[in-house]
PDB file of C-alpha atoms in Angstrom:
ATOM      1  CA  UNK A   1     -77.706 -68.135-117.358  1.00 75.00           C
ATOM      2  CA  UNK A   2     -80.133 -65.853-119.220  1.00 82.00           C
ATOM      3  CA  UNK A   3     -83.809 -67.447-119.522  1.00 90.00           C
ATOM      4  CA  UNK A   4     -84.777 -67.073-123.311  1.00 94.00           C
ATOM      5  CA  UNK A   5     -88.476 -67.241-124.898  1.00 96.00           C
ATOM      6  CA  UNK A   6     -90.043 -67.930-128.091  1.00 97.00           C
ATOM      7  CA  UNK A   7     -93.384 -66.794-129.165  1.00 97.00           C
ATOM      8  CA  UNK A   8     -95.143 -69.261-130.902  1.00 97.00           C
ATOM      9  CA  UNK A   9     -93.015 -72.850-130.476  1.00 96.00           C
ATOM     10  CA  UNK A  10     -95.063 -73.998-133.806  1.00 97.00           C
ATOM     11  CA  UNK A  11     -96.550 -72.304-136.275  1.00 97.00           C
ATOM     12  CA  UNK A  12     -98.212 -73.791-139.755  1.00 97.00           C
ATOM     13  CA  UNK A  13     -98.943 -70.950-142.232  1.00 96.00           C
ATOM     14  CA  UNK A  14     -99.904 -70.999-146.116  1.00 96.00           C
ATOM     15  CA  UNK A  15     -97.785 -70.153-148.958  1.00 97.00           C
ATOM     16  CA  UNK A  16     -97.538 -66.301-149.338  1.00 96.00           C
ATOM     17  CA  UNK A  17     -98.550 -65.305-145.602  1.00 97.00           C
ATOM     18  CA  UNK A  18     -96.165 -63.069-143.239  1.00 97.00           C
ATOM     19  CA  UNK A  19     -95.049 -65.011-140.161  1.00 97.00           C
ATOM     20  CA  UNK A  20     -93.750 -62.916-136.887  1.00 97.00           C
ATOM     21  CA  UNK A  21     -91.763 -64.794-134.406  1.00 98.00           C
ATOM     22  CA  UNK A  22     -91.023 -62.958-131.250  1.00 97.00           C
ATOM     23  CA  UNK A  23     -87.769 -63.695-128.686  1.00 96.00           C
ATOM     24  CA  UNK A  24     -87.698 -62.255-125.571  1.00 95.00           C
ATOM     25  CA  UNK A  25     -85.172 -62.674-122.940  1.00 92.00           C
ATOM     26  CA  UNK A  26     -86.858 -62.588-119.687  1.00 91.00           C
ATOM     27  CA  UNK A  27     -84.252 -61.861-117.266  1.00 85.00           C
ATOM     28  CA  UNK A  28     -81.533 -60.094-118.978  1.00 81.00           C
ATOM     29  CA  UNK A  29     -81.281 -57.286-120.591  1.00 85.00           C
ATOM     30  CA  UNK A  30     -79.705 -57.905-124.188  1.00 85.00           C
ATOM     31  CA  UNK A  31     -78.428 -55.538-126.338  1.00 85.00           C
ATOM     32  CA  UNK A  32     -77.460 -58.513-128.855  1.00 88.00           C
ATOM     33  CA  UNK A  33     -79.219 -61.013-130.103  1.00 92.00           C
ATOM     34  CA  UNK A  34     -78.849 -63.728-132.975  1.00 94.00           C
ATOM     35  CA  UNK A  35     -80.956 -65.442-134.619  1.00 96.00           C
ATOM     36  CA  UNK A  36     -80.489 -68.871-136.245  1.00 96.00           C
ATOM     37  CA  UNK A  37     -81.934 -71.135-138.622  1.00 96.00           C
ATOM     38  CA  UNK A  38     -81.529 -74.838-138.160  1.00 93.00           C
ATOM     39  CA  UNK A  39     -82.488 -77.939-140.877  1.00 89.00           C
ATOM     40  CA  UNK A  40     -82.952 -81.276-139.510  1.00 85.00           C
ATOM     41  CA  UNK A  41     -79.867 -82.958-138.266  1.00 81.00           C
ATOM     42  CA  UNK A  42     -78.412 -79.833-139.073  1.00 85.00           C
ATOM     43  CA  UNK A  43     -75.931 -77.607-137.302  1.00 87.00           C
ATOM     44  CA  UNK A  44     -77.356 -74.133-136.510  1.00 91.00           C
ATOM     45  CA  UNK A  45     -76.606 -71.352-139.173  1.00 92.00           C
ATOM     46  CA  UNK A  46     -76.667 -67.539-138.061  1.00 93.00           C
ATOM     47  CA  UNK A  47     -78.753 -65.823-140.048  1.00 95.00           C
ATOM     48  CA  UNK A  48     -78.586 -62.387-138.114  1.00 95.00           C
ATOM     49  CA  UNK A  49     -77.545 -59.998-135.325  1.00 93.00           C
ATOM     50  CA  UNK A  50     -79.610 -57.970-133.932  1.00 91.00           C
ATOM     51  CA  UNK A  51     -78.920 -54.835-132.144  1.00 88.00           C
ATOM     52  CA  UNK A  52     -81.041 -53.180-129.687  1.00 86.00           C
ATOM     53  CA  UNK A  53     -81.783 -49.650-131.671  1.00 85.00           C
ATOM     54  CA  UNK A  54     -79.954 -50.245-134.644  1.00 87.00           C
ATOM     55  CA  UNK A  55     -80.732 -51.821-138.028  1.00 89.00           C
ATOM     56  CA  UNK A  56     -79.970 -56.209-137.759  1.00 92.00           C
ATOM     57  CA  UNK A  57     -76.464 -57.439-139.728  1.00 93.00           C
ATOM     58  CA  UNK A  58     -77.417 -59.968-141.672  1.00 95.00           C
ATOM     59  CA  UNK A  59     -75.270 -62.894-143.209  1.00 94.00           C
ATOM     60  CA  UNK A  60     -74.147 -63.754-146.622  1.00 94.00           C
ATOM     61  CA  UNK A  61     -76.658 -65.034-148.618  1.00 94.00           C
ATOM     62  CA  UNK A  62     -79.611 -64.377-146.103  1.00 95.00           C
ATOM     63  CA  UNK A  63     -82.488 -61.762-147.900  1.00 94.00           C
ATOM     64  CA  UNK A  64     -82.980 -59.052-145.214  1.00 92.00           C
ATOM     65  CA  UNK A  65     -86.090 -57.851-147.119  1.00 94.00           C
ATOM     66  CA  UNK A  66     -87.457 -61.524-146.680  1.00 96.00           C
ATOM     67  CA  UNK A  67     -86.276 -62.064-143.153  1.00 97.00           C
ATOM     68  CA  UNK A  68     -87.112 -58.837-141.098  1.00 96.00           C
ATOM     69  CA  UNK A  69     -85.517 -58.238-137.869  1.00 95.00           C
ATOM     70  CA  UNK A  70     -86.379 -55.972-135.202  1.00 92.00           C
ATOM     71  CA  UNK A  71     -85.104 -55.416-131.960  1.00 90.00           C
ATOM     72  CA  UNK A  72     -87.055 -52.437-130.221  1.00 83.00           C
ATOM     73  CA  UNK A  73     -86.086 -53.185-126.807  1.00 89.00           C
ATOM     74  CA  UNK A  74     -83.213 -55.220-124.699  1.00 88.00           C
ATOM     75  CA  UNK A  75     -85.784 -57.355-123.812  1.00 91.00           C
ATOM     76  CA  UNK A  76     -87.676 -58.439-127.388  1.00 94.00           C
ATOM     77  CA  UNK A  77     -85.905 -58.898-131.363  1.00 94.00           C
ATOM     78  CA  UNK A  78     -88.953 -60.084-134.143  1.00 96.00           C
ATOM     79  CA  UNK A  79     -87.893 -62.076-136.851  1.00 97.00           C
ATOM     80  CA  UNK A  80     -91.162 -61.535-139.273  1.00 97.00           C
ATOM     81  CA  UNK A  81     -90.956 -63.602-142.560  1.00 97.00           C
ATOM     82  CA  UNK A  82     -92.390 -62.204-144.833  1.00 97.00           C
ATOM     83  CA  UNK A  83     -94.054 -64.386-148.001  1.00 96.00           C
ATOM     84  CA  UNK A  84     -93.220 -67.672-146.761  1.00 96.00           C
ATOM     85  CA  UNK A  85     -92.463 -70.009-148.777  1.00 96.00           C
ATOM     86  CA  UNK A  86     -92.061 -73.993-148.174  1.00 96.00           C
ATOM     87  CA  UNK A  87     -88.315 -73.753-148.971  1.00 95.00           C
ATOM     88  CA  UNK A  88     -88.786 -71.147-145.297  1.00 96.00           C
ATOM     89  CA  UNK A  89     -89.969 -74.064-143.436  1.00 96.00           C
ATOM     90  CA  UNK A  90     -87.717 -74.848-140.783  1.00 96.00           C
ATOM     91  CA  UNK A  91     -86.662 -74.527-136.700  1.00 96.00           C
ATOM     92  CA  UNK A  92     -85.502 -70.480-136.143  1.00 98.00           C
ATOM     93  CA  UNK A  93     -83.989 -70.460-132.918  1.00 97.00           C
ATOM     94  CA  UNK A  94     -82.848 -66.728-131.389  1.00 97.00           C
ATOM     95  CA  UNK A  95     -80.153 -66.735-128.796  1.00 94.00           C
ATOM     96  CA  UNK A  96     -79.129 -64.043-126.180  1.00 91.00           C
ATOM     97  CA  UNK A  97     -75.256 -63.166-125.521  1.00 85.00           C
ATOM     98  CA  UNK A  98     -74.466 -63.455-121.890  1.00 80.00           C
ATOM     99  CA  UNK A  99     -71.958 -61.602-119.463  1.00 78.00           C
ATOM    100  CA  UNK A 100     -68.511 -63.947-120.222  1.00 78.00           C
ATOM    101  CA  UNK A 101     -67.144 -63.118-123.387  1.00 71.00           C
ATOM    102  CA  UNK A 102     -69.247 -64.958-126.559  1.00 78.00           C
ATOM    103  CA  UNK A 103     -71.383 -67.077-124.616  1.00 85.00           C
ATOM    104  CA  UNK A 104     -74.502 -67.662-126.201  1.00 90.00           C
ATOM    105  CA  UNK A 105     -78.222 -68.289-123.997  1.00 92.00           C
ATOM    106  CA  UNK A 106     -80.365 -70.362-126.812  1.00 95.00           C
ATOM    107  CA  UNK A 107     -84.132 -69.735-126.803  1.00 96.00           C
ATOM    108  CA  UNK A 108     -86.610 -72.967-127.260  1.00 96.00           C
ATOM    109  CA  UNK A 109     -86.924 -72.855-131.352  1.00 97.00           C
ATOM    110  CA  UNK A 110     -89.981 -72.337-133.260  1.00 98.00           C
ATOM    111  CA  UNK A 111     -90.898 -74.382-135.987  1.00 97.00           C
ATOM    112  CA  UNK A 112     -92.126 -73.172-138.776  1.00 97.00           C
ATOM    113  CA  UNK A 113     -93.882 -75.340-141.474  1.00 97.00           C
ATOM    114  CA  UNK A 114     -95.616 -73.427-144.889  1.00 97.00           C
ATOM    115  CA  UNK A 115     -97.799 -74.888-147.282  1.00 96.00           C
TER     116      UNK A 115
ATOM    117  CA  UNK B   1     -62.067 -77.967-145.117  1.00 71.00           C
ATOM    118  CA  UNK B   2     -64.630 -76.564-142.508  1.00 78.00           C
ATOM    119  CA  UNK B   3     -63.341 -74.766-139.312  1.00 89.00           C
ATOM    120  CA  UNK B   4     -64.419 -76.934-137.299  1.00 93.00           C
ATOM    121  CA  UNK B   5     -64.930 -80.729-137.479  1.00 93.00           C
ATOM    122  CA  UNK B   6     -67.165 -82.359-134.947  1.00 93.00           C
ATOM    123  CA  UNK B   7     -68.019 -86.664-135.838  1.00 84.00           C
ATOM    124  CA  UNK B   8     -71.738 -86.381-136.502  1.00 78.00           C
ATOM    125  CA  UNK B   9     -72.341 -89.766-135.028  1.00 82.00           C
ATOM    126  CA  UNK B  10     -74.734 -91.648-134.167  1.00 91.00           C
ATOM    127  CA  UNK B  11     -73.189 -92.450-131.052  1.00 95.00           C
ATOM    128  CA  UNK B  12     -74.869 -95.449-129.133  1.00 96.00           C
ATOM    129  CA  UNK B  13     -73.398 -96.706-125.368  1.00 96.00           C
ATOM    130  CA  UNK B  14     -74.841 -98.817-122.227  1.00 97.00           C
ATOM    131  CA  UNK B  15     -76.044 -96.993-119.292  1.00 97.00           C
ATOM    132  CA  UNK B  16     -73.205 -95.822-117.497  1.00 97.00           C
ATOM    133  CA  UNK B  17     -70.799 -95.530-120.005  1.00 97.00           C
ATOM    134  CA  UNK B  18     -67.778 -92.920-120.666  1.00 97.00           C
ATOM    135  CA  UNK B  19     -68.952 -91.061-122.837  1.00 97.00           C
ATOM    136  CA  UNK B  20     -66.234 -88.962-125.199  1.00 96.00           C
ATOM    137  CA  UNK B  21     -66.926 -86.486-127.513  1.00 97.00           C
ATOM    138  CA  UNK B  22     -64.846 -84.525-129.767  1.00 96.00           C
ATOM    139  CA  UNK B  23     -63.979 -81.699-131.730  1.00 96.00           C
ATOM    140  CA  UNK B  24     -60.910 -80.505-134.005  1.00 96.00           C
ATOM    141  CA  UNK B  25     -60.872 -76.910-135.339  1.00 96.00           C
ATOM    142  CA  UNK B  26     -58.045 -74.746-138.068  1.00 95.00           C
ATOM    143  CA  UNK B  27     -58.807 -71.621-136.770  1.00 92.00           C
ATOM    144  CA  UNK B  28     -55.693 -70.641-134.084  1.00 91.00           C
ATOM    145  CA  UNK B  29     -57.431 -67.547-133.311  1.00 90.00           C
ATOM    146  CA  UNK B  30     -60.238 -69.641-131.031  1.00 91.00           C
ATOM    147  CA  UNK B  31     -59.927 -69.070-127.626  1.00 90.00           C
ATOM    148  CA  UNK B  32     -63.241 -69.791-125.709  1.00 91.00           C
ATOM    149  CA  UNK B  33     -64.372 -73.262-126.055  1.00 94.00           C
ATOM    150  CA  UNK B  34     -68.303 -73.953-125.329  1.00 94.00           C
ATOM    151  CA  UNK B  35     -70.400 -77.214-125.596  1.00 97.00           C
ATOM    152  CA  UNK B  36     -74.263 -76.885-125.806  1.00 96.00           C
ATOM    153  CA  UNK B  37     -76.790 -79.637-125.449  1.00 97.00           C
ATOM    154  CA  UNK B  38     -79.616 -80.146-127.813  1.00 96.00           C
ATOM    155  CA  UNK B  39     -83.103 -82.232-127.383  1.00 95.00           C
ATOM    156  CA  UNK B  40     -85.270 -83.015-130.139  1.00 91.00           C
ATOM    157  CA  UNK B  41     -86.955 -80.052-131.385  1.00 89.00           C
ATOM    158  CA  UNK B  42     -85.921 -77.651-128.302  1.00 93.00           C
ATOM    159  CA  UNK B  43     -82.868 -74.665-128.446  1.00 94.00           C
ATOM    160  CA  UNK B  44     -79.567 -75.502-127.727  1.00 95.00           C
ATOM    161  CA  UNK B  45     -78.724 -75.812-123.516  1.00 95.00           C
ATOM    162  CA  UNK B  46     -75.031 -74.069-122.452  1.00 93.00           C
ATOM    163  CA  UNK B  47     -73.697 -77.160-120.516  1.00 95.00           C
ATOM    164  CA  UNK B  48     -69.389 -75.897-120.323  1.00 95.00           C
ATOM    165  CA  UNK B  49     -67.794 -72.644-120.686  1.00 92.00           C
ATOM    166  CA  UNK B  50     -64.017 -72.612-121.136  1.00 92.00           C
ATOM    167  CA  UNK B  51     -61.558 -70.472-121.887  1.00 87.00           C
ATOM    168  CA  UNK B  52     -57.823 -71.540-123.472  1.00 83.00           C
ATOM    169  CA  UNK B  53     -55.868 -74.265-122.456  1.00 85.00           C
ATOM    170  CA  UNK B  54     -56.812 -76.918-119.999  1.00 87.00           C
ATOM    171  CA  UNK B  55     -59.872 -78.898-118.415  1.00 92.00           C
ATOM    172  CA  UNK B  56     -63.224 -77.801-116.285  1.00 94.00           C
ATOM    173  CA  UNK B  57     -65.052 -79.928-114.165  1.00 96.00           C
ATOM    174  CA  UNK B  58     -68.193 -79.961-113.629  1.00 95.00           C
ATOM    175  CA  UNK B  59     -70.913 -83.185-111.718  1.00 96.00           C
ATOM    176  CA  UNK B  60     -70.369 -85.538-114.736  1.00 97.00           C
ATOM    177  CA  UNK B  61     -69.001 -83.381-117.149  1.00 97.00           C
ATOM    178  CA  UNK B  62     -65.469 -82.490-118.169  1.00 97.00           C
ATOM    179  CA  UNK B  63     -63.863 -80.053-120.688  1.00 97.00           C
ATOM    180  CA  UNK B  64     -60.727 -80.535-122.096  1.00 96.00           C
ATOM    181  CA  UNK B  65     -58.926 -77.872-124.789  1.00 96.00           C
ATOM    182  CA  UNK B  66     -55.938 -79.202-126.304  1.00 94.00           C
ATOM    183  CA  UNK B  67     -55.044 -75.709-128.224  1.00 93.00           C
ATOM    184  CA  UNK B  68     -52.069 -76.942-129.145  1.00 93.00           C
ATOM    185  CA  UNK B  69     -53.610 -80.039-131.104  1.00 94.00           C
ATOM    186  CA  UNK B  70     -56.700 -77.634-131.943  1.00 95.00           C
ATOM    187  CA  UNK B  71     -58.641 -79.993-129.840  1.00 95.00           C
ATOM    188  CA  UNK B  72     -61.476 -79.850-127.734  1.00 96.00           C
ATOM    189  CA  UNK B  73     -63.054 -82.922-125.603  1.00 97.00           C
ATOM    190  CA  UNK B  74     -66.442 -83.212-123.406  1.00 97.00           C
ATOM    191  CA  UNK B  75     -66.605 -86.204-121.113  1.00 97.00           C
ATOM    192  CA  UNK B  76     -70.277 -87.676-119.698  1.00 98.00           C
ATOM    193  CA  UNK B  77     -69.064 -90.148-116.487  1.00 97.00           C
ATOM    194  CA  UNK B  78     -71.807 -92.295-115.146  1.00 97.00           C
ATOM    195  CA  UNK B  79     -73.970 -91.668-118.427  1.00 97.00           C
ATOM    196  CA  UNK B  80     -77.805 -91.372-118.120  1.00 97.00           C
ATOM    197  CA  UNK B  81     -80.557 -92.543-120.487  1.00 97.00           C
ATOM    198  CA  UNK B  82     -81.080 -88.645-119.694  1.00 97.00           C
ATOM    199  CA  UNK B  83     -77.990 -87.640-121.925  1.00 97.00           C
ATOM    200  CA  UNK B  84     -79.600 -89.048-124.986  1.00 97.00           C
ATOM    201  CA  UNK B  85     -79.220 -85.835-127.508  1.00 96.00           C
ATOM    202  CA  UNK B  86     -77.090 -83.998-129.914  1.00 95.00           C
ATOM    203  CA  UNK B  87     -73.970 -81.884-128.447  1.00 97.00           C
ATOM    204  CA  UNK B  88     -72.270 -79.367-130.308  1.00 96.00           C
ATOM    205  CA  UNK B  89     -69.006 -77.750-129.848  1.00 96.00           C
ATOM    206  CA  UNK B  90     -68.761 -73.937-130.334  1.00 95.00           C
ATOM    207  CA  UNK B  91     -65.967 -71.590-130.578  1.00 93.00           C
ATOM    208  CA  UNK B  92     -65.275 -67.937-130.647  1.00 90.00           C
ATOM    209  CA  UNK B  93     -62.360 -65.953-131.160  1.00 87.00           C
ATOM    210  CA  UNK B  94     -61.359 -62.563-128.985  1.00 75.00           C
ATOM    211  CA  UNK B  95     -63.501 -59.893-130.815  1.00 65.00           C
ATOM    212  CA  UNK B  96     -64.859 -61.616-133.186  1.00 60.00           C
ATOM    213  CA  UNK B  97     -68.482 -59.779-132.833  1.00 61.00           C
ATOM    214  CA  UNK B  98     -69.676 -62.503-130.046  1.00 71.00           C
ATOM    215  CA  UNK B  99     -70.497 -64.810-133.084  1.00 82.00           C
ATOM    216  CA  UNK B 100     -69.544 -68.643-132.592  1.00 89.00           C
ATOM    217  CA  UNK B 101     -68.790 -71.123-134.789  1.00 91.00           C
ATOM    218  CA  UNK B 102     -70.484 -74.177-133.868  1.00 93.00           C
ATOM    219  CA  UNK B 103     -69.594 -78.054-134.815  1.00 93.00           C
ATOM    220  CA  UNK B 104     -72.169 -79.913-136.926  1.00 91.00           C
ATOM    221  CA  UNK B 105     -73.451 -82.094-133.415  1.00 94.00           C
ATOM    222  CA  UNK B 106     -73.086 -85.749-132.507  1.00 95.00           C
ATOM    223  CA  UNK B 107     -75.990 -87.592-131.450  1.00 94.00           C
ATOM    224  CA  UNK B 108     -75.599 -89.603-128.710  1.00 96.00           C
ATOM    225  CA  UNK B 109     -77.924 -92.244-127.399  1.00 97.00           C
ATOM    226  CA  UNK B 110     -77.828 -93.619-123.916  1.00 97.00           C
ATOM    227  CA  UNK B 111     -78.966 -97.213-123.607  1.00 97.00           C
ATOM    228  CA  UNK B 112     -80.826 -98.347-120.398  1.00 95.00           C
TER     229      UNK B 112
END
């Protein structure tokens, strides 16, 4: 399957501050990417698609102004969040789609904890 | 009712156990059946691939899809203290944007 990469694995930040978490896949090229948001004990909950070239989809109820998503290559999608807040704190996890039909490569998470 | 139903556990057997693990899903539209593996604090691992009806083997794991019970089954033979983490179902539908709908996990625990 495709190996998936997350740039940093932790990161603490203060209230207010912009936070950039990159995804790369490192041996695919991926035109699609997701990215997910997962509490503890908690199922994973799609948050976006992102689309090599194109502006991200973004589900119900998620702000796209406070999660930005870009995806400027197959290889790399940023998910920058911008003003965190400690209601933001939580494991983002991006995920590659692979050749068979909705399968899903997971990158390693990065935590996030604000402030 | 939520489209899929997965028993969140915990989950708790001996060394060597059969392990089974389940999930039950509304939507009839599902065709391609996955089950990921999660350690703490680490991204989801692809562990079975299927697609309709029927079972897949593979080393110590088995899928099962029951479509017509909207039922989906992994089995861990010979389990490990290894196989201690949270598995989740997922499902996707033809077309449906590659998007999956995952289970809410059960955490299992391996005894040694």
């Amino acid at each position: 399957g495709a190996v998936v990469s997350q740039h940093p694995s932790r990161v603490i930040c203060k209230s207010g501050t912009s936070v950039k978490i990159e995804c790369r896949s490192l041996d695919f090229q991926a035109t699609t990417m997701f990215w997910y948001r997962q509490f503890p004990k908690k199922s994973l909950m799609l948050m976006a698609t992102s689309n090599e070239g194109s502006k991200a989809t973004y589900e119900q109820g998620v702000e796209k102004d406070k999660f930005l998503i870009n995806h400027a290559s197959l290889t790399l999608s940023t998910l920058t969040v911008t003003s965190a807040h400690p209601e933001d704190s939580s494991f983002y996890i991006c995920s590659v789609v692979g050749y068979r039909h909705n399968e899903q490569f997971f990158g390693p998470g990065t935590r996030l904890t604000v402030l | 009712q939520k489209e899929v139903e997965q028993d969140p556990g915990p989950l708790s057997v001996p060394e060597g156990a059969i392990v089974s693990l389940n999930c039950t899903y509304s939507n009839s539209a599902f065709q391609y059946f996955m089950w990921y593996r999660q350690y703490s604090r680490k991204g989801p691992e692809l562990l079975m691939y299927t697609y309709s009806s029927g079972n897949k083997e593979d080393g110590r794991f088995t899928a099962q899809v029951d479509k017509s019970s909207k039922y989906i089954s992994l089995f861990i033979r010979d389990s490990q203290p290894s196989d201690s983490a949270t598995y989740l179902c997922a499902m996707s539908a033809a077309g449906s944007a590659r998007q999956l709908t995952f289970g809410s996990g059960t955490q299992l625990t391996v005894l040694p």
